[in-house]
Structure formats: structure tokens, C-alpha cells
mmCIF file of C-alpha atoms in Angstrom:
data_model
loop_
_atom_site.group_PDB
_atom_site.id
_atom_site.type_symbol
_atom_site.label_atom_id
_atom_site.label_comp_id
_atom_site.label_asym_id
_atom_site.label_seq_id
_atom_site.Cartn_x
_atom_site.Cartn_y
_atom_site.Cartn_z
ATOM 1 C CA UNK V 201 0.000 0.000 0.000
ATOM 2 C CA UNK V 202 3.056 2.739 0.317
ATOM 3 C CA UNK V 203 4.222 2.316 -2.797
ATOM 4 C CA UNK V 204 0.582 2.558 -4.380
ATOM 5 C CA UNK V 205 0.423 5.671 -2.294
ATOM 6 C CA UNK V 206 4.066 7.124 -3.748
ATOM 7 C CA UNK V 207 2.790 5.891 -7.149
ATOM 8 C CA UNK V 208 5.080 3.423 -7.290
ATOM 9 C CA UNK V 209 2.586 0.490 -8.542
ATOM 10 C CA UNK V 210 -1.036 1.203 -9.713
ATOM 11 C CA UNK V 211 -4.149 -0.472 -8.307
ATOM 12 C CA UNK V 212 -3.889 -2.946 -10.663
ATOM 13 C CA UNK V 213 -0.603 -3.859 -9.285
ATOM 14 C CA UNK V 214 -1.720 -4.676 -6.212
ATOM 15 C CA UNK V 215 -4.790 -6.739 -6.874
ATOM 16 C CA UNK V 216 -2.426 -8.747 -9.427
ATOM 17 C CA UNK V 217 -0.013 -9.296 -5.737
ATOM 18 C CA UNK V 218 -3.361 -10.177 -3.862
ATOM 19 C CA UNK V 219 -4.417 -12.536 -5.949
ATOM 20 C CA UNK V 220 -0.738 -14.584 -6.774
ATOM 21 C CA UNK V 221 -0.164 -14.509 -3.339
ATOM 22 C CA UNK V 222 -4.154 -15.740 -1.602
ATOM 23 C CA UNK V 223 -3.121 -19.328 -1.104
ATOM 24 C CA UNK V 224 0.528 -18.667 0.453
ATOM 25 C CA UNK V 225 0.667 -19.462 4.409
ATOM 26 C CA UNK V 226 0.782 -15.824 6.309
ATOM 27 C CA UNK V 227 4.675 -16.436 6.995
ATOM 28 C CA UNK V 228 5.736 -16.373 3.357
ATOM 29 C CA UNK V 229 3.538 -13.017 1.963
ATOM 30 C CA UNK V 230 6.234 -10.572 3.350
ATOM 31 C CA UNK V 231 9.108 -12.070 1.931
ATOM 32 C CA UNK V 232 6.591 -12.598 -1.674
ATOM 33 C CA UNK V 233 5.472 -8.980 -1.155
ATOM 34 C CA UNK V 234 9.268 -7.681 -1.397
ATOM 35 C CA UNK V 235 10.045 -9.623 -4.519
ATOM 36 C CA UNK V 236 6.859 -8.781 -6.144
ATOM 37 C CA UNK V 237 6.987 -4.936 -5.558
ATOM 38 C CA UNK V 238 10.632 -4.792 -7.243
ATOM 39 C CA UNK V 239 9.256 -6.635 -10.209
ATOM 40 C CA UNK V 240 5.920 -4.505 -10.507
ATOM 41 C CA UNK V 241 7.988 -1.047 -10.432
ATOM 42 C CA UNK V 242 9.657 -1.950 -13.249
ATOM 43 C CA UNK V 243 6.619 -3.632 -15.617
ATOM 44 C CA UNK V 244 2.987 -3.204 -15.858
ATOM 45 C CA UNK V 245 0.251 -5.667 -14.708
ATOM 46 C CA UNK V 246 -0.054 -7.196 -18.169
ATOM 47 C CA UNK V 247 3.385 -8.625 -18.306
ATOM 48 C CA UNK V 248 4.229 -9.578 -14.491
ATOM 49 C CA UNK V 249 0.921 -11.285 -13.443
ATOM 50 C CA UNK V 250 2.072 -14.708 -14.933
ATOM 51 C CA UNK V 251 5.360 -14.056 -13.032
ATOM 52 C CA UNK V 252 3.929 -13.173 -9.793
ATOM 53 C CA UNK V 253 1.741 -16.638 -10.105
ATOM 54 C CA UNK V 254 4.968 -18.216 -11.338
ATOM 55 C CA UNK V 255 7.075 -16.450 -7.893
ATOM 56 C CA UNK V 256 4.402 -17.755 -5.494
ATOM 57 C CA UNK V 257 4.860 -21.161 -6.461
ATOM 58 C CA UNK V 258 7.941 -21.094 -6.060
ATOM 59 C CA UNK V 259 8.371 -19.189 -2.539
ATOM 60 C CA UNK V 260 5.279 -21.604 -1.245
ATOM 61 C CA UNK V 261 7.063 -24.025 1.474
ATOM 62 C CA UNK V 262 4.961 -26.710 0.535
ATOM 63 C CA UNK V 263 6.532 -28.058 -3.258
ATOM 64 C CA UNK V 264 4.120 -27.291 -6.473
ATOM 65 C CA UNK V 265 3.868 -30.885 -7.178
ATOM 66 C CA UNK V 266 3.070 -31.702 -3.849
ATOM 67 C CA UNK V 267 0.288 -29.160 -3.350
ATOM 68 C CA UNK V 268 -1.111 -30.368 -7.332
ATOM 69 C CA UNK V 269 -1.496 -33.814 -6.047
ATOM 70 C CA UNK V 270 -3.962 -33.051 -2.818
ATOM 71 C CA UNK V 271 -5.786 -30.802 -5.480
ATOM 72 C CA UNK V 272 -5.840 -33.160 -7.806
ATOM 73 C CA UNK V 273 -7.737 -35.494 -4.968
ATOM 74 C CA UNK V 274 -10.924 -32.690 -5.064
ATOM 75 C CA UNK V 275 -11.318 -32.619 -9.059
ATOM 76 C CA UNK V 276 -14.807 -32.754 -9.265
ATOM 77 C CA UNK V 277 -18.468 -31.876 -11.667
ATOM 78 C CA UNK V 278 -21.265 -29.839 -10.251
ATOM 79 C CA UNK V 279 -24.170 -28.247 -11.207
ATOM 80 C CA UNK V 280 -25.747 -24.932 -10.416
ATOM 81 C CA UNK V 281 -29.444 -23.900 -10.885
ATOM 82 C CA UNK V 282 -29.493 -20.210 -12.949
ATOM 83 C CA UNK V 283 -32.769 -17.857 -13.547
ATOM 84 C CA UNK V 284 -34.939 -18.404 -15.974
ATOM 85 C CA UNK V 285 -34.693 -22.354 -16.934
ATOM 86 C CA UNK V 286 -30.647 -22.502 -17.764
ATOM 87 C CA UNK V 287 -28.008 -24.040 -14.670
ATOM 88 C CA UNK V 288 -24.526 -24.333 -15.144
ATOM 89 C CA UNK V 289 -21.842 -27.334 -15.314
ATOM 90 C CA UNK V 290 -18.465 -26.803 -13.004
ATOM 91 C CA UNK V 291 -15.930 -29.190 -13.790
ATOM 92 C CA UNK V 292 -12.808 -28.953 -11.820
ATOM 93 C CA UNK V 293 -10.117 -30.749 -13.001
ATOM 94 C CA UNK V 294 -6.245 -30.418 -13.652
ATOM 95 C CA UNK V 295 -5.113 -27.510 -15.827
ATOM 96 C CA UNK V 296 -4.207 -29.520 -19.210
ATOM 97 C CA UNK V 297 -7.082 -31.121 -19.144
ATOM 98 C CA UNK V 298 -9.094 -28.198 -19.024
ATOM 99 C CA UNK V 299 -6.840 -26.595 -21.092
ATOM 100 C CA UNK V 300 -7.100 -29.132 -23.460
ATOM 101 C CA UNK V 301 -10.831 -29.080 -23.429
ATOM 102 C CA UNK V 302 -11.268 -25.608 -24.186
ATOM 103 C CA UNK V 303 -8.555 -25.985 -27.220
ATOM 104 C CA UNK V 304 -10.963 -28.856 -28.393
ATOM 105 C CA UNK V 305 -13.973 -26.640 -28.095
ATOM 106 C CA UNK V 306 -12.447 -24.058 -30.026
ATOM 107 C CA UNK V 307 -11.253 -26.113 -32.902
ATOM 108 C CA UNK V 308 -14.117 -27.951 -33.303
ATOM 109 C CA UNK V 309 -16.265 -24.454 -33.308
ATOM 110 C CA UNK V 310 -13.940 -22.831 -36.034
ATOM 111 C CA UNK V 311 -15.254 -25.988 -37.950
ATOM 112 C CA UNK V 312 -18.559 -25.930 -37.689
ATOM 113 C CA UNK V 313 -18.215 -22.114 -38.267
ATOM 114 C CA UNK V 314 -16.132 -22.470 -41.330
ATOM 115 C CA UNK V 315 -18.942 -24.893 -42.441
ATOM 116 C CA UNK V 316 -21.536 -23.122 -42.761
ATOM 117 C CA UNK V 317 -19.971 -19.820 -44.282
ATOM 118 C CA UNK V 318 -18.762 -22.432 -47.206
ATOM 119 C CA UNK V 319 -22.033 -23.996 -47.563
ATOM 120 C CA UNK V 320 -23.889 -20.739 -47.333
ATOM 121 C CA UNK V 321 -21.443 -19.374 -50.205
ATOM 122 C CA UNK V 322 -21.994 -22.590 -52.123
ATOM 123 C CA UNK V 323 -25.916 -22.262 -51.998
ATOM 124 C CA UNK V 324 -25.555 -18.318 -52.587
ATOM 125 C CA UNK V 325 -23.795 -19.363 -55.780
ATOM 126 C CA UNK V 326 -27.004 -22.093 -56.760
ATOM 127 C CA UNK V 327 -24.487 -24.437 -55.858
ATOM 128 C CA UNK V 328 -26.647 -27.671 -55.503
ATOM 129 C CA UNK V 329 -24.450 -29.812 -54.243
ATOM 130 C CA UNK V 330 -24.569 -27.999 -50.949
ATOM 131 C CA UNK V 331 -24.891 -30.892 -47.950
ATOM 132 C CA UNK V 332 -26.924 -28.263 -46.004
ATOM 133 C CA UNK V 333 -30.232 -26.505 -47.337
ATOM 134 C CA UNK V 334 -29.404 -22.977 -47.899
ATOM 135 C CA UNK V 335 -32.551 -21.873 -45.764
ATOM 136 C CA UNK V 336 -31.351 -24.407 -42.736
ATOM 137 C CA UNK V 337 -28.127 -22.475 -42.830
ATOM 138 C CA UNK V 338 -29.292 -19.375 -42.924
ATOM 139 C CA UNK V 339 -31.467 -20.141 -39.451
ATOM 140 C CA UNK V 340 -28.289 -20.746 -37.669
ATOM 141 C CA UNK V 341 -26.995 -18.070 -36.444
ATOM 142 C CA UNK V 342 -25.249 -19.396 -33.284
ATOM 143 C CA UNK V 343 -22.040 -17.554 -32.006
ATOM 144 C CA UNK V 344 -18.654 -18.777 -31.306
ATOM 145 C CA UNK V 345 -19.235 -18.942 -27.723
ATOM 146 C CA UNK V 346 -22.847 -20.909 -28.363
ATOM 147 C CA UNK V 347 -21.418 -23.434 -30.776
ATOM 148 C CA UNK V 348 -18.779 -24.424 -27.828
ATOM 149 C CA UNK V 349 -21.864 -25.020 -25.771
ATOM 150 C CA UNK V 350 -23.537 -26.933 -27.837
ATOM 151 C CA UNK V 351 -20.777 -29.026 -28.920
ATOM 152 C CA UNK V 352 -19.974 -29.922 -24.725
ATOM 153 C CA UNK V 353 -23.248 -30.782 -24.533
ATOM 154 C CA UNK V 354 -23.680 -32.976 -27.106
ATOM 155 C CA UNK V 355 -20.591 -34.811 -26.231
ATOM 156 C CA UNK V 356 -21.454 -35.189 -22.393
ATOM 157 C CA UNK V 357 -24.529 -36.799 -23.352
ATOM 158 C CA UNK V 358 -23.884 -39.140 -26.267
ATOM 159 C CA UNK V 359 -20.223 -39.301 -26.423
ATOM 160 C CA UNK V 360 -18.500 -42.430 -25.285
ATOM 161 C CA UNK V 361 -15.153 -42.638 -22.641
ATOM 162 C CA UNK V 362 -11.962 -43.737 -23.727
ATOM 163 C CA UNK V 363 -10.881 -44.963 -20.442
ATOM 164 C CA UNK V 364 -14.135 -47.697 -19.926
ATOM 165 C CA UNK V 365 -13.238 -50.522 -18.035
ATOM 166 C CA UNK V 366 -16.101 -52.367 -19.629
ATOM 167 C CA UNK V 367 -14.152 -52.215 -22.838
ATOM 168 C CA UNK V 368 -13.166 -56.552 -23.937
ATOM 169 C CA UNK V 369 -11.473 -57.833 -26.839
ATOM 170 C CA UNK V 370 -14.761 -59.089 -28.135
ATOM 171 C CA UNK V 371 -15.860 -54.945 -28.775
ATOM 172 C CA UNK V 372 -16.821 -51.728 -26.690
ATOM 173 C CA UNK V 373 -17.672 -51.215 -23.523
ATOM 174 C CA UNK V 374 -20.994 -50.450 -22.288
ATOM 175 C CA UNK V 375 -20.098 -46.842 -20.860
ATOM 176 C CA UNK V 376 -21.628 -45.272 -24.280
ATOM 177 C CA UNK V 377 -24.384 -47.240 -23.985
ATOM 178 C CA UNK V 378 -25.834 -45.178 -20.957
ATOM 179 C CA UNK V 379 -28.147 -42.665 -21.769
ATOM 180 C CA UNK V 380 -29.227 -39.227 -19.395
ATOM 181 C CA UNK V 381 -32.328 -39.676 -17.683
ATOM 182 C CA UNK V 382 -34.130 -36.813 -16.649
ATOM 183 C CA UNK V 383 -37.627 -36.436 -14.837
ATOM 184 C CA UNK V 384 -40.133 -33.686 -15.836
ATOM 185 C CA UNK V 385 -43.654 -33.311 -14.052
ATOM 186 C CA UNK V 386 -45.415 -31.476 -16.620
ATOM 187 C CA UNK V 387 -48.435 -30.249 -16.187
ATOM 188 C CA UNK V 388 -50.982 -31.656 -18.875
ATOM 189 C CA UNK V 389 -52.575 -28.189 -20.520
ATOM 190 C CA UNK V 390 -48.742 -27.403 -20.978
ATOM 191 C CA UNK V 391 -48.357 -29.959 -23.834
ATOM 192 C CA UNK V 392 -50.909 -28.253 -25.661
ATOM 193 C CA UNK V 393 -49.411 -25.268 -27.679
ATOM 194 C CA UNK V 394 -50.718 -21.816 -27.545
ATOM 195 C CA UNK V 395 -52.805 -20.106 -29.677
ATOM 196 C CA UNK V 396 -52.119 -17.415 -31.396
ATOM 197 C CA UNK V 397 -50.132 -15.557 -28.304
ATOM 198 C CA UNK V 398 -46.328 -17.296 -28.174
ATOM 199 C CA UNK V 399 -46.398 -15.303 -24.999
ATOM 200 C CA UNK V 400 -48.658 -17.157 -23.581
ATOM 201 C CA UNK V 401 -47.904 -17.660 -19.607
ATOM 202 C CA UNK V 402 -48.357 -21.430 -19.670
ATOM 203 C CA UNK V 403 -47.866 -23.206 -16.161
ATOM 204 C CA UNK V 404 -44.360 -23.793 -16.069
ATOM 205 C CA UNK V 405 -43.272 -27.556 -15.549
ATOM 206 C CA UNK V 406 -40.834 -28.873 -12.966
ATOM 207 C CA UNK V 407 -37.468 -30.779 -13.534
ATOM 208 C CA UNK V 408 -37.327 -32.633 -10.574
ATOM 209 C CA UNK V 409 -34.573 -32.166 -8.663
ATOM 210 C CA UNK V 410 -33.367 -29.007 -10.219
ATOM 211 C CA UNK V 411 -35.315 -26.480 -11.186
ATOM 212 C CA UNK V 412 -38.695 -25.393 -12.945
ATOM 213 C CA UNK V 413 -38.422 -25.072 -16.838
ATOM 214 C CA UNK V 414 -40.951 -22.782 -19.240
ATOM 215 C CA UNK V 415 -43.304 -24.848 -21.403
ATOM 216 C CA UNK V 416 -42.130 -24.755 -24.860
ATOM 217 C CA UNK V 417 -38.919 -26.853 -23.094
ATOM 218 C CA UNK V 418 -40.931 -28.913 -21.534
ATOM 219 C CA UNK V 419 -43.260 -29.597 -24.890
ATOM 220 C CA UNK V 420 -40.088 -30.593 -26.823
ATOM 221 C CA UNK V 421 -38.999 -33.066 -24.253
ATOM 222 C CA UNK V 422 -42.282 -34.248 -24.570
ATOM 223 C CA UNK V 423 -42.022 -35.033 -28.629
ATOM 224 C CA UNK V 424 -38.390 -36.529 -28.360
ATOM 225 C CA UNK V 425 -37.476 -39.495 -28.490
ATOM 226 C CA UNK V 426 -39.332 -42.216 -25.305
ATOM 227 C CA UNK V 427 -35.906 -43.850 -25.308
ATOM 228 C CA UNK V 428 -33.705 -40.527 -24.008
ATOM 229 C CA UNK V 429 -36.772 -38.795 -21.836
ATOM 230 C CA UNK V 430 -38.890 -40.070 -18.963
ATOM 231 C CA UNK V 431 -42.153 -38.089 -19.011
ATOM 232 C CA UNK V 432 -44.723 -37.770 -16.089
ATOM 233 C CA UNK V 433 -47.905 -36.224 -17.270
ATOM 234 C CA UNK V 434 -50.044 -34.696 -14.286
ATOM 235 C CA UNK V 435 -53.555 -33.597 -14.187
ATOM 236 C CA UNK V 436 -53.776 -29.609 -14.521
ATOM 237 C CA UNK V 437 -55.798 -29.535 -11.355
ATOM 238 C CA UNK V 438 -55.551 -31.766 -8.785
ATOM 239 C CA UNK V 439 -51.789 -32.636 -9.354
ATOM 240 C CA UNK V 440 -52.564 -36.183 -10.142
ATOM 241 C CA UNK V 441 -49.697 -37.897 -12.139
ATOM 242 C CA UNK V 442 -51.519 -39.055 -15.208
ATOM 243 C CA UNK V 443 -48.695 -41.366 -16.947
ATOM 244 C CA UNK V 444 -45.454 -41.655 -16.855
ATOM 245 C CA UNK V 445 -42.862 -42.928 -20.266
ATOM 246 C CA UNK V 446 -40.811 -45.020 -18.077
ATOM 247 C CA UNK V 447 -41.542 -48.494 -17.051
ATOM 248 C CA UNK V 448 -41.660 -47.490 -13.407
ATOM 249 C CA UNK V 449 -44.164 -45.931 -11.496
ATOM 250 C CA UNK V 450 -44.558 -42.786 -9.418
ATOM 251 C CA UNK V 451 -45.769 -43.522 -5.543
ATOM 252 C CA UNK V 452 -49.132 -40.950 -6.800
ATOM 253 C CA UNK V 453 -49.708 -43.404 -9.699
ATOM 254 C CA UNK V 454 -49.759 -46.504 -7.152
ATOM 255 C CA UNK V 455 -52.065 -44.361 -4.635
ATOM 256 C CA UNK V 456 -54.472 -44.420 -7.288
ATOM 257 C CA UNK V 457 -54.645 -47.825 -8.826
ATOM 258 C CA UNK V 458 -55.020 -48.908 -5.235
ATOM 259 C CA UNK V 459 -57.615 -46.586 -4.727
ATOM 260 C CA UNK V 460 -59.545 -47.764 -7.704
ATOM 261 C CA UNK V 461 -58.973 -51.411 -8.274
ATOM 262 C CA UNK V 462 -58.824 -52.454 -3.883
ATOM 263 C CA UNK V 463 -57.989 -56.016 -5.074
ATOM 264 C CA UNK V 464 -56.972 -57.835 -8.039
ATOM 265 C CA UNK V 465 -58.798 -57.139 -11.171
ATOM 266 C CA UNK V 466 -59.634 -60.971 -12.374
ATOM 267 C CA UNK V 467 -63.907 -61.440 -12.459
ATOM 268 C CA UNK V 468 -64.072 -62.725 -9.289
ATOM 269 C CA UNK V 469 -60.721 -62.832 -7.585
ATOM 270 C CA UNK V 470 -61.054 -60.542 -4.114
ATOM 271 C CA UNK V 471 -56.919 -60.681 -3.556
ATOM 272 C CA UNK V 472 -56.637 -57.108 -2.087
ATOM 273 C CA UNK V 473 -54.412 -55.028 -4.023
ATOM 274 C CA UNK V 474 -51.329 -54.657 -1.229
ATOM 275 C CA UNK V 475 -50.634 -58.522 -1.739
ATOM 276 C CA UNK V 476 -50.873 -58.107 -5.863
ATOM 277 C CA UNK V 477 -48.685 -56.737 -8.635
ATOM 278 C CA UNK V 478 -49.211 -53.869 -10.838
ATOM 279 C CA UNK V 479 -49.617 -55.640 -14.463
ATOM 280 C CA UNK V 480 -49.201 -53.277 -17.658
ATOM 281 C CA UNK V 481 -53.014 -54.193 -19.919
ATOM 282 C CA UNK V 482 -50.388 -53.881 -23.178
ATOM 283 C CA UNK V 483 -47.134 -54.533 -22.705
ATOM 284 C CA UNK V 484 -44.652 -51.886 -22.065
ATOM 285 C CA UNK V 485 -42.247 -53.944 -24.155
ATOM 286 C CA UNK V 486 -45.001 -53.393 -27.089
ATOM 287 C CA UNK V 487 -45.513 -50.050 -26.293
ATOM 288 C CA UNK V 488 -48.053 -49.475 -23.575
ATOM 289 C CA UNK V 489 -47.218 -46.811 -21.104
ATOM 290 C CA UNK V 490 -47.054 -46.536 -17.859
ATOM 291 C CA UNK V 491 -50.577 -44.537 -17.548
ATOM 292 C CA UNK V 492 -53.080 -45.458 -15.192
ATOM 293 C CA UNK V 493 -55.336 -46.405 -17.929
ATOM 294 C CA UNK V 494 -52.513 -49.192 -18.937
ATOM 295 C CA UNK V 495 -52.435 -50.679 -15.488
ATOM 296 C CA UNK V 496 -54.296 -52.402 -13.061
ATOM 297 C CA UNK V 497 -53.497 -54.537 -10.206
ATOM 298 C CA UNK V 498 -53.646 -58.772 -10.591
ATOM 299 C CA UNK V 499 -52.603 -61.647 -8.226
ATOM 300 C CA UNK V 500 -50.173 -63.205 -9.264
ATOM 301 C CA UNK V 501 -51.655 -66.172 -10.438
ATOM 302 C CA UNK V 502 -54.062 -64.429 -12.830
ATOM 303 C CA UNK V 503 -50.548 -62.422 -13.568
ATOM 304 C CA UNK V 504 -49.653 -65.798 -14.782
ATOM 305 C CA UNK V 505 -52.841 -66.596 -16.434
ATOM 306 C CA UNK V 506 -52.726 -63.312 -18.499
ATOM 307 C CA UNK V 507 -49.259 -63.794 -19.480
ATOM 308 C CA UNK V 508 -48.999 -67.972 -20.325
ATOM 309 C CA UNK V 509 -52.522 -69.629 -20.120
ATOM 310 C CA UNK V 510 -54.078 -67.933 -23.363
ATOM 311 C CA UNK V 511 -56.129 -65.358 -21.307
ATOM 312 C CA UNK V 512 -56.384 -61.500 -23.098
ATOM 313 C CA UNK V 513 -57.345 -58.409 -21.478
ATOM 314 C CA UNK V 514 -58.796 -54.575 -22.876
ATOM 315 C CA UNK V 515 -58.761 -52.066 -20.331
ATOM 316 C CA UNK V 516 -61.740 -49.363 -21.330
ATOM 317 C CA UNK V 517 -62.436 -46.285 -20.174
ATOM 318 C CA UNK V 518 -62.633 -45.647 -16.598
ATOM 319 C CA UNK V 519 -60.546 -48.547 -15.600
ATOM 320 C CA UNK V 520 -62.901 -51.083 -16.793
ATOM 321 C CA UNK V 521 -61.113 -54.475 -17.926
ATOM 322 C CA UNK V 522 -63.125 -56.944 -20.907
ATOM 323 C CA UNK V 523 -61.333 -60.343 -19.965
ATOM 324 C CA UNK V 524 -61.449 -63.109 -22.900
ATOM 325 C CA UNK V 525 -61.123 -66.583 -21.897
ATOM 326 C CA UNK V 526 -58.757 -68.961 -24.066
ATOM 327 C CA UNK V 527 -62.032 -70.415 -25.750
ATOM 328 C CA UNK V 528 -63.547 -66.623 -26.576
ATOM 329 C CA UNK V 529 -66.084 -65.979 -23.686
ATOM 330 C CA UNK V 530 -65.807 -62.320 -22.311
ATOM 331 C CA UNK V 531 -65.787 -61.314 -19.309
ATOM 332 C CA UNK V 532 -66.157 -57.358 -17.663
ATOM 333 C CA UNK V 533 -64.495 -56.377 -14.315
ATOM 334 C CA UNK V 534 -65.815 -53.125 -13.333
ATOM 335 C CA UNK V 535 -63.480 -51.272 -10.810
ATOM 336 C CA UNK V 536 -65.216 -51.590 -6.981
ATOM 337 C CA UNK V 537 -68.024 -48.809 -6.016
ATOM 338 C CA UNK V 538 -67.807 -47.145 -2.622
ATOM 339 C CA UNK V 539 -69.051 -49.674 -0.595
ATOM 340 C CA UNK V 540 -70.999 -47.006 2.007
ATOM 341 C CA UNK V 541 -73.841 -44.727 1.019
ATOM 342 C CA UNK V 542 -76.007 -42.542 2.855
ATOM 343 C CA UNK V 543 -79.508 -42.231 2.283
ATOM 344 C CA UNK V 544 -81.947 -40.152 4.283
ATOM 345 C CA UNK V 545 -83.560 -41.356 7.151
ATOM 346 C CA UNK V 546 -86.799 -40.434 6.560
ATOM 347 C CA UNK V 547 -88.902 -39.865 3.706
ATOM 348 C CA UNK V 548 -90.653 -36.014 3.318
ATOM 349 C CA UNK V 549 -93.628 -35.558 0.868
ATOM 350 C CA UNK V 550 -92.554 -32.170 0.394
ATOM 351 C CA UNK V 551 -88.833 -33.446 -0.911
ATOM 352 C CA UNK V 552 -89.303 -32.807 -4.938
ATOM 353 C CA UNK V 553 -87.453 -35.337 -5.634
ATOM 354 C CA UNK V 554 -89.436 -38.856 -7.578
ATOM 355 C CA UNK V 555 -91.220 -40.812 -4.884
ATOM 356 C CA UNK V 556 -89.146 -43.659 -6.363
ATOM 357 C CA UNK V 557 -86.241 -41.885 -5.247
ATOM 358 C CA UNK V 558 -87.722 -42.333 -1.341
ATOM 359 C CA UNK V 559 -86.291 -45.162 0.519
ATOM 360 C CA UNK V 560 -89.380 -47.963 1.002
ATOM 361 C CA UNK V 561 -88.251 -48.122 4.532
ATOM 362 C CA UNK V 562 -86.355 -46.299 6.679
ATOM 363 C CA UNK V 563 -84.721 -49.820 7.721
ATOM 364 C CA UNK V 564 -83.720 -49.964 4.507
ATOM 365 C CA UNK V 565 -80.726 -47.191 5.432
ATOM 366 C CA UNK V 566 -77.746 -48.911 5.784
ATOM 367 C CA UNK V 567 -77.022 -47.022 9.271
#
């Protein structure tokens, strides 16, 4: 600070010696400070900030490659929510790799770059051989910094490893196999585009366990590919989860087959439905989802039945399931009624309701 005040160093000076010297021990600044300040009078920032870094290596008492190798033991990849749908990806690793990465990025970005400006010219010229329609080119206008982006993503999440221990002699590994899974509650009047306002304040839908994302992400998740994105649809009132893309099911979609079917959905089987298992109607393996008007609860002997012995089951609206036997007869399971209803106790002539809507007898009441 004296020789910023006698104008020895600038500002800049000193926050370049505060910042080479924040992870030196409180014993070694004042030697690091000397050394420093007779290097910054006689240079400016620009040109002795990589020395100062270089200096406080050096003058740490603990050895560079020493201190690099209890770093190296914290390299790590997190994620942080942002506003407004986007989150960021922190990887901390050593300094060639990420050195390394960001070369790669680069390169491959000058590419894609130098791409499109040749294909553009090519089409601008009626060139037809042009791999890229002209109009699909002229739509991209991503920058430099976007491209990079991109190009990490789309690596993180279809790329394969080169160091996969799964690799054998008999061909790759399984590593690249694995795809992202991701779980978004979407709300159902979300999938249904606006009209006429693209403003349109749609109810947002949640990625669960990160953050809520706006509706036009959530409807393109929704039209991709079953394979890459598990979907759970919910009802746009009550919250009720609908149907889910994956094979397994949310604890609110097993709430309510219990509270529909009670016991296993056979004609004539009373197995309650804790002690059965949840049976896709259609396959998932053929494509049935995992809805709750795909699924109902069976024993699992009737499991068995449905699956080896011949017998087929529809499942109609409102959970209804139209059993055929092996031989063709049909049978209809209708999901349970309420099993309590209340009725009044009396009847009043002055009620305007049909007299056949009076109870005969007030011993008739179930109460």
C-alpha cells in the first residue's frame, strides 16, 4: 500500500499481488510482497501477473507438485441452478485437461463455423451440391461462444469414454451405452401449444430435482425421443400424475390404482391389491405406457394366467377391464363402487325429488 500511495505500482498492481499470493501461508507473503513490488515497479500488470503466479509457487514451502497432487484429490463436476430455466456445469479438473478441453472446443467451433460460411457461399452461388439446405443455414446463427456449448453438450450426453473398463477384446464397452435420464412433471394443458399468443404464460413444468423449466422446453422433451426422456404427465388440477414414459411408477400413480382397483382385477378374484402386482393391460415392451389407464393390479396367479394360459385383457375407459377366456367368452371387471352410502332417514312428501327416489323403509338405510 506505500508504494501505491508514492505511485510506485497502480491499483492494478496490487490486486495482481493479492491474488498470486491468496493461497501462500501468512509467513511467506512478506518475503513474496518484497520480490513482487521490485518486479511490478519496473513492468505493468499485463506482463508480471504470470510471473507473480509463477514467484508464489515457487516461494510456497509446501513443493508445487506436492500441493497439485492433494488438489488433484478434489477434481470434481457440479451443477448450479441459474434464472430463468438454464443451470450451469463446473468441472474442476487439472489444468491440461481443461486446457485441453477448451482448445478442443475451439477447434471444433472454427469448424462448424467455417462450415456453414462455405455452404452458405456454395448455396448463394445455386451451388446444388450444398450438404446443407441454404434456408437451414441461414437459421443458424449461433455464435462462437454458443457453438462451444452446444458441442460440450452434445458430447457429455452421447459421447463415449476412452478410459471404460467395460471395454473386452470381443468390442466396446458399455459406458456409451448409458443414456441421461431426466424427470419432468409437466403439467398436462402445458403440452398443448398456444394459440395465437407465443407469450402465452403457460404453467411452467418442474425438472425434478433441479429447477422449474418454461413450457415450450418442456413440450419438446415431450415429442423426443421415449428412449432418451422419462415423461410424467399430471392432471392440470388436482396434481394427479396421469402417466409416466418409463416403465416405473410414481408412488401418486400406485395411490391411485389402489384406490380404484382395492384387489386384483380378475372377475371374481377378491386378492386385495397390497398382496398383488401392478400388471401393464399392453405390454410396455409393445408399447403401452405406464398410464393409469394401462395398469391395473392382478394376483399373481391371474398375472400368470394373463401372461402364459391364453387369457387376453382390454382395459376401457374408466378402468374397466373386458377379460377373454382362451375359448372366446368375455368377461367385464368393473373397478369396486364405494361400498358405504347414505340415504336419508326419513322420507318427506314435500322433498321434490321422484317418490321412487324415497327409501321404502327407513330400515332400509344402511345405518
Amino acid at each position: 500500500l506505500e508504494a501505491r500511495a508514492q505511485g510506485e505500482i497502480t491499483r492494478q498492481h496490487v490486486y495482481a499481488i493479492q491474488d498470486a499470493a491468496a493461497d501462500l501461508p501468512d509467513e511467506a507473503i512478506p518475503a513474496f510482497e518484497a520480490k513482487a513490488l521490485d518486479r511490478c515497479r519496473r513492468d505493468t500488470v499485463g506482463r508480471v501477473k504470470a510471473e507473480l503466479e509463477i514467484l508464489a509457487q515457487r516461494m510456497h514451502p509446501r513443493s508445487f507438485v506436492e500441493r497439485h497432487a492433494s488438489a488433484r484429490e478434489r477434481r470434481d463436476i457440479t451443477t448450479r441452478a441459474l434464472p430463468d430455466g438454464m443451470s450451469s456445469l463446473l468441472l474442476v479438473a487439472p489444468t491440461p485437461v481443461i486446457a485441453g478441453i477448451d482448445d478442443r472446443m475451439n477447434q471444433m467451433a472454427t469448424v462448424v463455423i467455417d462450415v456453414r460460411n462455405a455452404a452458405k457461399a456454395a448455396a448463394g452461388a445455386g451451388d446444388d451440391g450444398a450438404r446443407i439446405p441454404a434456408d437451414i443455414l441461414a437459421s443458424d446463427i449461433r455464435t462462437r461462444a454458443q457453438i462451444r456449448a452446444d458441442i460440450a453438450a452434445d458430447i457429455l450426453l452421447t459421447g463415449s469414454p476412452f478410459a471404460d473398463p467395460t471395454v473386452t477384446g470381443d468390442g466396446p464397452g458399455t459406458l456409451g451405452a448409458i443414456r441421461a435420464k431426466i424427470q419432468v412433471v409437466v403439467p398436462a394443458l402445458s403440452l398443448l401449444k398456444p394459440d395465437g399468443d407465443e407469450n402465452s404464460h403457460a404453467e411452467t413444468a418442474d425438472l425434478v430435482g433441479y429447477s422449474p423449466i418454461d413450457a415450450e422446453t418442456a413440450r419438446a422433451i415431450a415429442e423426443a425421443c421415449d428412449n432418451w426422456w422419462e415423461r410424467l404427465v399430471t392432471h392440470p388440477v388436482t396434481g394427479q400424475v396421469l402417466h409416466t414414459n418409463g416403465y416405473q411408477r410414481t408412488a401418486a400413480i400406485d395411490r391411485h390404482l389402489r384406490a380404484r382397483d382395492r384387489h386384483c382385477r380378475f372377475p371374481g378374484c377378491r386378492l386385495p391389491a397390497i398382496r398383488c402386482e401392478v400388471d401393464h393391460t399392453i405390454d410396455h415392451a409393445l408399447g403401452g405406457k405406464t398410464d393409469v389407464c394401462n395398469l391395473a393390479h392382478l394376483c399373481q396367479r391371474h398375472h400368470s394366467m394373463k401372461q402364459f394360459a391364453g387369457w387376453k385383457v382390454r382395459q376401457l375407459e374408466g378402468g374397466i377391464l373386458e377379460w377373454t377366456s382362451p375359448v372366446g367368452t368375455t368377461y367385464t371387471d368393473y373397478p369396486p363402487t364405494p361400498g358405504v352410502h347414505f340415504t336419508p332417514d326419513r322420507y318427506d312428501p314435500d322433498d321434490p325429488r321422484p317418490a321412487d327416489a324415497a327409501p321404502a323403509d327407513a330400515s332400509d338405510a344402511p345405518f
